[in-house]
Amino acid sequence: MTDSLTQRWMRPCTLVYGVLMGLTLITWAVGMLELQGLGVTFLVLGLALLKGHLIGDWFMGLRSVRGFWRWVIVFWLLLVGGLVGAAFWLSV
Amino acid sequence: MQYQSQSVAKLYFVAAIGLFVGQILFGLILGLQYVIGDFLFPAIPFNVARMVHTNLLIVWLLFGFMGAAYYLVPEEAERELFSPGLAKLLFWVFLIAGALTVLGYLLVPYSSLADLTGNDLLPTMGREFLEQPTITKLGIVVVALGFLFNIGMTILSGRKTVVNLVLLIGLVGLAVLFLFSFYNPDNLVNDKYYWWWVVHLWVEGVWELILGSILAFVLIKTTGVDREVIEKWLYVIIAMTLITGIVGTGHHYYWIGTPEYWQWWGSVFSAMEPIPFFMMTVFAFNMVNRRRRNHPNQAAVLWALGTAVMAFLGAGVWGFLHTLAPVNYYTHGSQITAAHGHMAFYGAYVMVVLTIISYAMPMMRGRQAANSNRSQVLEMWSFWLMTVSIVFITLFLTGAGILQVYLQRFSENPMPFMMVQEKISLFYWLREIAGLVFLVGLVLYVASFFVGSKDPEVAVEQAASPTA
Amino acid sequence: MRQLNPLERQGEALRYPPGDLAVWIFILAELSVFAIFFAAYAFTRMQHVALFDQYQATLDRTSALYNTLALITASYFVVRAVAAIRENRAAQSRNWLWAGVGMGLLFLVIKGAEYAHHFAEGVRLSTNTFYMFYLSLTFFHFMHVILGIIVLAVLAVRTGQGHYDAASHTDIESGASYWHMVDLVWLILFPLVYVMH
């Protein structure tokens, strides 16, 4: 029996969900441990961008789209990440 | 025209065009007074000419909106208007009250007008755009209530469409927000704060809903695109309008005694106000490109597309130019504001009223769907003349504004206001010339109603291919 | 009416994302507002690093954690709702949508408690620049959660009434995309405002 395409989308999404929960716990732990430094800041920012990318690709289903819309969330994340990253980097 | 009662709109449209002509004449007087200060003084001083110019604009646009509502609501609701008699009665009440108010402005000094109309009982006069005597304001409320009752009863007992509901929300909002014109606190900060609830939330809030629904109606009719598609766009556009426009009020709250956070709120949200206008442009062109037929009234389609483009440029781009707090710090109340005001009002509201007039008038005057070719050609000429000249008026005022801001506020040795006004007078002259061209366009526009009325109608092409 | 959904056309990527294009344009517009707000926060912080760090420490990170988990879970439930309707299981789809609504409401309760705490301590928009941003950003997002919940609830009711099936469910995809956007924005907002310093 072959899986339906919907199932083939759903199963990775469940995995993505687990990853998102795990990454969130990491971010929270970094906050609670009061870890400092630019490296930590960029780690947290990077995790946030990664989580955003997973949402866009899998939950929003942009993986199966081509052209402009395939990359629209990635563009947005890079824009936000770039601006925020630059501001934090400059403020050290 | 599918319903007999739609024809009451004709009265409103005729009055609107008449007042439009008046507005432009006063605009020309006013423009000349910028360079020849005592022109027509003391008969028509600058402040009176300005008041008449702006008040006529608002009143004729209101006539236009009401006419639009009387025309499109029955057709959308698929029933006759609740009471055509009431619509006619209110028309005369509004017209006479408006005429008396303008005569009051012109014939007696403003302070005497205030005394004469008992302003001290409930002081509401003396504020920009809300200069009307209190009794006129009360009259406006009565007319608005009667109008909303009439429209509301028609909509509620008929077919409910998104176009009608959005229009109704816009019109109710217009009436409710006008009530803040009666609130006139002594504290100047509070006064300005709530004054913008009328002025800003009208033109950057509820009026946009009216604009959106009128445009959607005309596009449904002229393109034959599925109503569902157009309604969806309308939803998205009004949602974005409200999100950006309501908090965007903050761009009027910089440094006037309001809390500092308005600089952020105002800047961020009003920077986004071009978005709904941009969506409107994309929407209009998309619908016309996907059209299922070529409507014989090409003039109306031209006005509709023109509205979408010019509203984006005037309200969106020219608004954005000076909306960010650090920019507005310098440009506040300069000719840049005037540039924005001219193109935004023309592009958004003048053009949408002319769109619905262009669409509806031929049918109310007994045509099947459109005017004769000659009439439409003339109307399109007037479209281009007026639109191009408003673009030039805007550019000249923008030039004047940039120079003014630099000389008066930015340079090493700032100059006094009046000296700067002399320095920028060349721009004012150019603006006045562009204004004369606008008048020519307007004359042609009026003439287009009388030209070729015996000629045959432009033929209805059925089911033209969308790529044509 | 609608063609097959993206995942049923194997190997052939679609031109447009799932849901209505108009909704996606709306999503882009909303994302732009948030992007500007995030950048404004970060660049303003440059001028007031000490102040931002000091008052960031007064925020309740654990509440924010629960809220993040609630939103991610809500998003996952919405994914399941879309999957269910694509396989024509309308009743399940409806249940998943209601579950999403429940998670959204949980977010509102937790965030509401946080606000109550701050307000009780006299924190206002004008207290300082950090709180101005904190309250503005989170409240603007809060309003989006409310709107998202309303959208999901309407979809749940309509799904229950049998308006959608495997062939026709663009509305659900549109609503789901909007909800994921609300989630996405919070995933940036949480580390930015609560953690990064």
mmCIF file of N, CA, C and O in Angstrom, chain B residues 232-233 236 239-240 243-244 259-261 264-265 268-269 271-272 275 279 282, chain C residues 20 22-23 25-26 29-30 32-33 36-37 40 44 125-126 132-133 136 140:
data_model
loop_
_atom_site.group_PDB
_atom_site.id
_atom_site.type_symbol
_atom_site.label_atom_id
_atom_site.label_comp_id
_atom_site.label_asym_id
_atom_site.label_seq_id
_atom_site.Cartn_x
_atom_site.Cartn_y
_atom_site.Cartn_z
ATOM 1 N N LYS B 232 -13.470 39.208 -2.596
ATOM 2 C CA LYS B 232 -12.327 38.754 -1.814
ATOM 3 C C LYS B 232 -11.273 39.845 -1.726
ATOM 4 O O LYS B 232 -10.738 40.131 -0.653
ATOM 5 N N TRP B 233 -11.004 40.463 -2.886
ATOM 6 C CA TRP B 233 -10.042 41.566 -2.899
ATOM 7 C C TRP B 233 -10.519 42.697 -2.008
ATOM 8 O O TRP B 233 -9.735 43.301 -1.277
ATOM 9 N N VAL B 236 -9.771 41.998 1.639
ATOM 10 C CA VAL B 236 -8.353 42.130 1.985
ATOM 11 C C VAL B 236 -7.955 43.600 2.016
ATOM 12 O O VAL B 236 -7.239 44.058 2.913
ATOM 13 N N ALA B 239 -9.410 45.345 5.109
ATOM 14 C CA ALA B 239 -8.735 44.919 6.340
ATOM 15 C C ALA B 239 -7.418 45.668 6.484
ATOM 16 O O ALA B 239 -7.097 46.220 7.542
ATOM 17 N N MET B 240 -6.668 45.733 5.394
ATOM 18 C CA MET B 240 -5.371 46.418 5.439
ATOM 19 C C MET B 240 -5.564 47.921 5.664
ATOM 20 O O MET B 240 -4.789 48.545 6.395
ATOM 21 N N ILE B 243 -6.286 48.366 9.412
ATOM 22 C CA ILE B 243 -5.121 48.100 10.258
ATOM 23 C C ILE B 243 -4.135 49.267 10.204
ATOM 24 O O ILE B 243 -3.634 49.749 11.214
ATOM 25 N N THR B 244 -3.862 49.735 8.981
ATOM 26 C CA THR B 244 -2.854 50.788 8.859
ATOM 27 C C THR B 244 -3.441 52.163 9.140
ATOM 28 O O THR B 244 -2.796 53.004 9.747
ATOM 29 N N PRO B 259 1.649 61.833 23.799
ATOM 30 C CA PRO B 259 2.790 61.020 24.240
ATOM 31 C C PRO B 259 3.731 60.650 23.091
ATOM 32 O O PRO B 259 3.318 60.568 21.935
ATOM 33 N N GLU B 260 4.975 60.397 23.487
ATOM 34 C CA GLU B 260 6.026 60.208 22.496
ATOM 35 C C GLU B 260 5.827 58.957 21.649
ATOM 36 O O GLU B 260 6.250 58.898 20.502
ATOM 37 N N TYR B 261 5.164 57.926 22.232
ATOM 38 C CA TYR B 261 5.055 56.682 21.468
ATOM 39 C C TYR B 261 4.307 56.859 20.151
ATOM 40 O O TYR B 261 4.429 56.050 19.241
ATOM 41 N N TRP B 264 6.399 56.562 17.078
ATOM 42 C CA TRP B 264 6.645 55.218 16.568
ATOM 43 C C TRP B 264 5.401 54.643 15.907
ATOM 44 O O TRP B 264 5.453 54.150 14.789
ATOM 45 N N TRP B 265 4.324 54.712 16.649
ATOM 46 C CA TRP B 265 3.082 54.130 16.105
ATOM 47 C C TRP B 265 2.713 54.817 14.794
ATOM 48 O O TRP B 265 2.396 54.159 13.809
ATOM 49 N N VAL B 268 5.346 53.832 11.942
ATOM 50 C CA VAL B 268 5.297 52.447 11.454
ATOM 51 C C VAL B 268 3.994 52.179 10.707
ATOM 52 O O VAL B 268 3.990 51.670 9.586
ATOM 53 N N PHE B 269 2.879 52.547 11.324
ATOM 54 C CA PHE B 269 1.614 52.170 10.699
ATOM 55 C C PHE B 269 1.298 53.013 9.472
ATOM 56 O O PHE B 269 0.806 52.499 8.476
ATOM 57 N N ALA B 271 3.437 54.319 7.555
ATOM 58 C CA ALA B 271 4.330 53.922 6.472
ATOM 59 C C ALA B 271 3.716 52.779 5.674
ATOM 60 O O ALA B 271 4.055 52.564 4.514
ATOM 61 N N MET B 272 2.800 52.058 6.302
ATOM 62 C CA MET B 272 2.150 50.936 5.631
ATOM 63 C C MET B 272 0.864 51.346 4.908
ATOM 64 O O MET B 272 0.251 50.529 4.219
ATOM 65 N N ILE B 275 0.117 50.478 1.298
ATOM 66 C CA ILE B 275 -0.147 49.089 0.889
ATOM 67 C C ILE B 275 -1.577 48.873 0.385
ATOM 68 O O ILE B 275 -1.765 48.346 -0.712
ATOM 69 N N MET B 279 -2.575 47.667 -3.286
ATOM 70 C CA MET B 279 -3.402 46.497 -3.580
ATOM 71 C C MET B 279 -4.572 46.889 -4.472
ATOM 72 O O MET B 279 -4.990 46.136 -5.352
ATOM 73 N N VAL B 282 -3.285 47.029 -8.032
ATOM 74 C CA VAL B 282 -3.111 45.676 -8.565
ATOM 75 C C VAL B 282 -4.471 45.063 -8.874
ATOM 76 O O VAL B 282 -4.698 44.473 -9.941
ATOM 77 N N ASP C 20 -5.725 31.340 -0.882
ATOM 78 C CA ASP C 20 -6.061 32.380 -1.833
ATOM 79 C C ASP C 20 -4.921 33.370 -2.011
ATOM 80 O O ASP C 20 -4.300 33.775 -1.039
ATOM 81 N N ALA C 22 -5.033 36.485 -2.725
ATOM 82 C CA ALA C 22 -5.316 37.756 -2.047
ATOM 83 C C ALA C 22 -4.915 37.682 -0.574
ATOM 84 O O ALA C 22 -4.364 38.632 -0.014
ATOM 85 N N VAL C 23 -5.182 36.528 0.050
ATOM 86 C CA VAL C 23 -4.799 36.367 1.456
ATOM 87 C C VAL C 23 -3.281 36.391 1.593
ATOM 88 O O VAL C 23 -2.733 36.962 2.537
ATOM 89 N N ILE C 25 -1.208 38.025 -0.278
ATOM 90 C CA ILE C 25 -0.750 39.412 -0.391
ATOM 91 C C ILE C 25 -0.982 40.130 0.929
ATOM 92 O O ILE C 25 -0.141 40.900 1.409
ATOM 93 N N PHE C 26 -2.098 39.825 1.538
ATOM 94 C CA PHE C 26 -2.388 40.384 2.863
ATOM 95 C C PHE C 26 -1.322 39.939 3.869
ATOM 96 O O PHE C 26 -0.817 40.737 4.657
ATOM 97 N N ALA C 29 1.777 41.883 3.428
ATOM 98 C CA ALA C 29 1.649 43.236 3.959
ATOM 99 C C ALA C 29 1.812 43.226 5.480
ATOM 100 O O ALA C 29 2.520 44.054 6.058
ATOM 101 N N GLU C 30 1.189 42.256 6.116
ATOM 102 C CA GLU C 30 1.284 42.158 7.570
ATOM 103 C C GLU C 30 2.728 41.887 7.995
ATOM 104 O O GLU C 30 3.239 42.476 8.948
ATOM 105 N N SER C 32 5.343 42.751 6.482
ATOM 106 C CA SER C 32 6.143 43.973 6.335
ATOM 107 C C SER C 32 5.996 44.867 7.562
ATOM 108 O O SER C 32 6.970 45.438 8.032
ATOM 109 N N VAL C 33 4.767 44.993 8.069
ATOM 110 C CA VAL C 33 4.577 45.824 9.256
ATOM 111 C C VAL C 33 5.416 45.280 10.403
ATOM 112 O O VAL C 33 6.128 46.027 11.084
ATOM 113 N N ILE C 36 9.171 45.934 9.991
ATOM 114 C CA ILE C 36 9.551 47.303 10.337
ATOM 115 C C ILE C 36 9.589 47.471 11.856
ATOM 116 O O ILE C 36 10.506 48.071 12.416
ATOM 117 N N PHE C 37 8.590 46.912 12.514
ATOM 118 C CA PHE C 37 8.537 47.018 13.971
ATOM 119 C C PHE C 37 9.752 46.336 14.617
ATOM 120 O O PHE C 37 10.366 46.864 15.545
ATOM 121 N N ALA C 40 12.775 48.432 14.001
ATOM 122 C CA ALA C 40 12.723 49.640 14.830
ATOM 123 C C ALA C 40 13.127 49.302 16.266
ATOM 124 O O ALA C 40 13.884 50.044 16.897
ATOM 125 N N THR C 44 16.453 50.917 17.836
ATOM 126 C CA THR C 44 16.286 51.803 18.984
ATOM 127 C C THR C 44 17.061 51.269 20.184
ATOM 128 O O THR C 44 17.630 52.028 20.969
ATOM 129 N N LEU C 125 2.597 52.571 28.358
ATOM 130 C CA LEU C 125 3.328 52.853 27.113
ATOM 131 C C LEU C 125 4.372 53.934 27.307
ATOM 132 O O LEU C 125 5.427 53.918 26.683
ATOM 133 N N SER C 126 4.052 54.892 28.171
ATOM 134 C CA SER C 126 4.973 56.014 28.349
ATOM 135 C C SER C 126 6.014 55.766 29.427
ATOM 136 O O SER C 126 6.828 56.646 29.688
ATOM 137 N N MET C 132 7.499 50.650 25.926
ATOM 138 C CA MET C 132 6.708 51.110 24.781
ATOM 139 C C MET C 132 6.759 50.062 23.673
ATOM 140 O O MET C 132 5.726 49.664 23.135
ATOM 141 N N PHE C 133 7.982 49.598 23.380
ATOM 142 C CA PHE C 133 8.099 48.600 22.324
ATOM 143 C C PHE C 133 7.493 47.267 22.737
ATOM 144 O O PHE C 133 6.811 46.606 21.943
ATOM 145 N N SER C 136 3.717 47.622 22.602
ATOM 146 C CA SER C 136 3.229 47.827 21.234
ATOM 147 C C SER C 136 3.346 46.554 20.408
ATOM 148 O O SER C 136 2.388 46.122 19.771
ATOM 149 N N PHE C 140 0.114 44.380 19.381
ATOM 150 C CA PHE C 140 -0.221 44.279 17.951
ATOM 151 C C PHE C 140 -0.322 42.804 17.548
ATOM 152 O O PHE C 140 -1.232 42.404 16.825
#
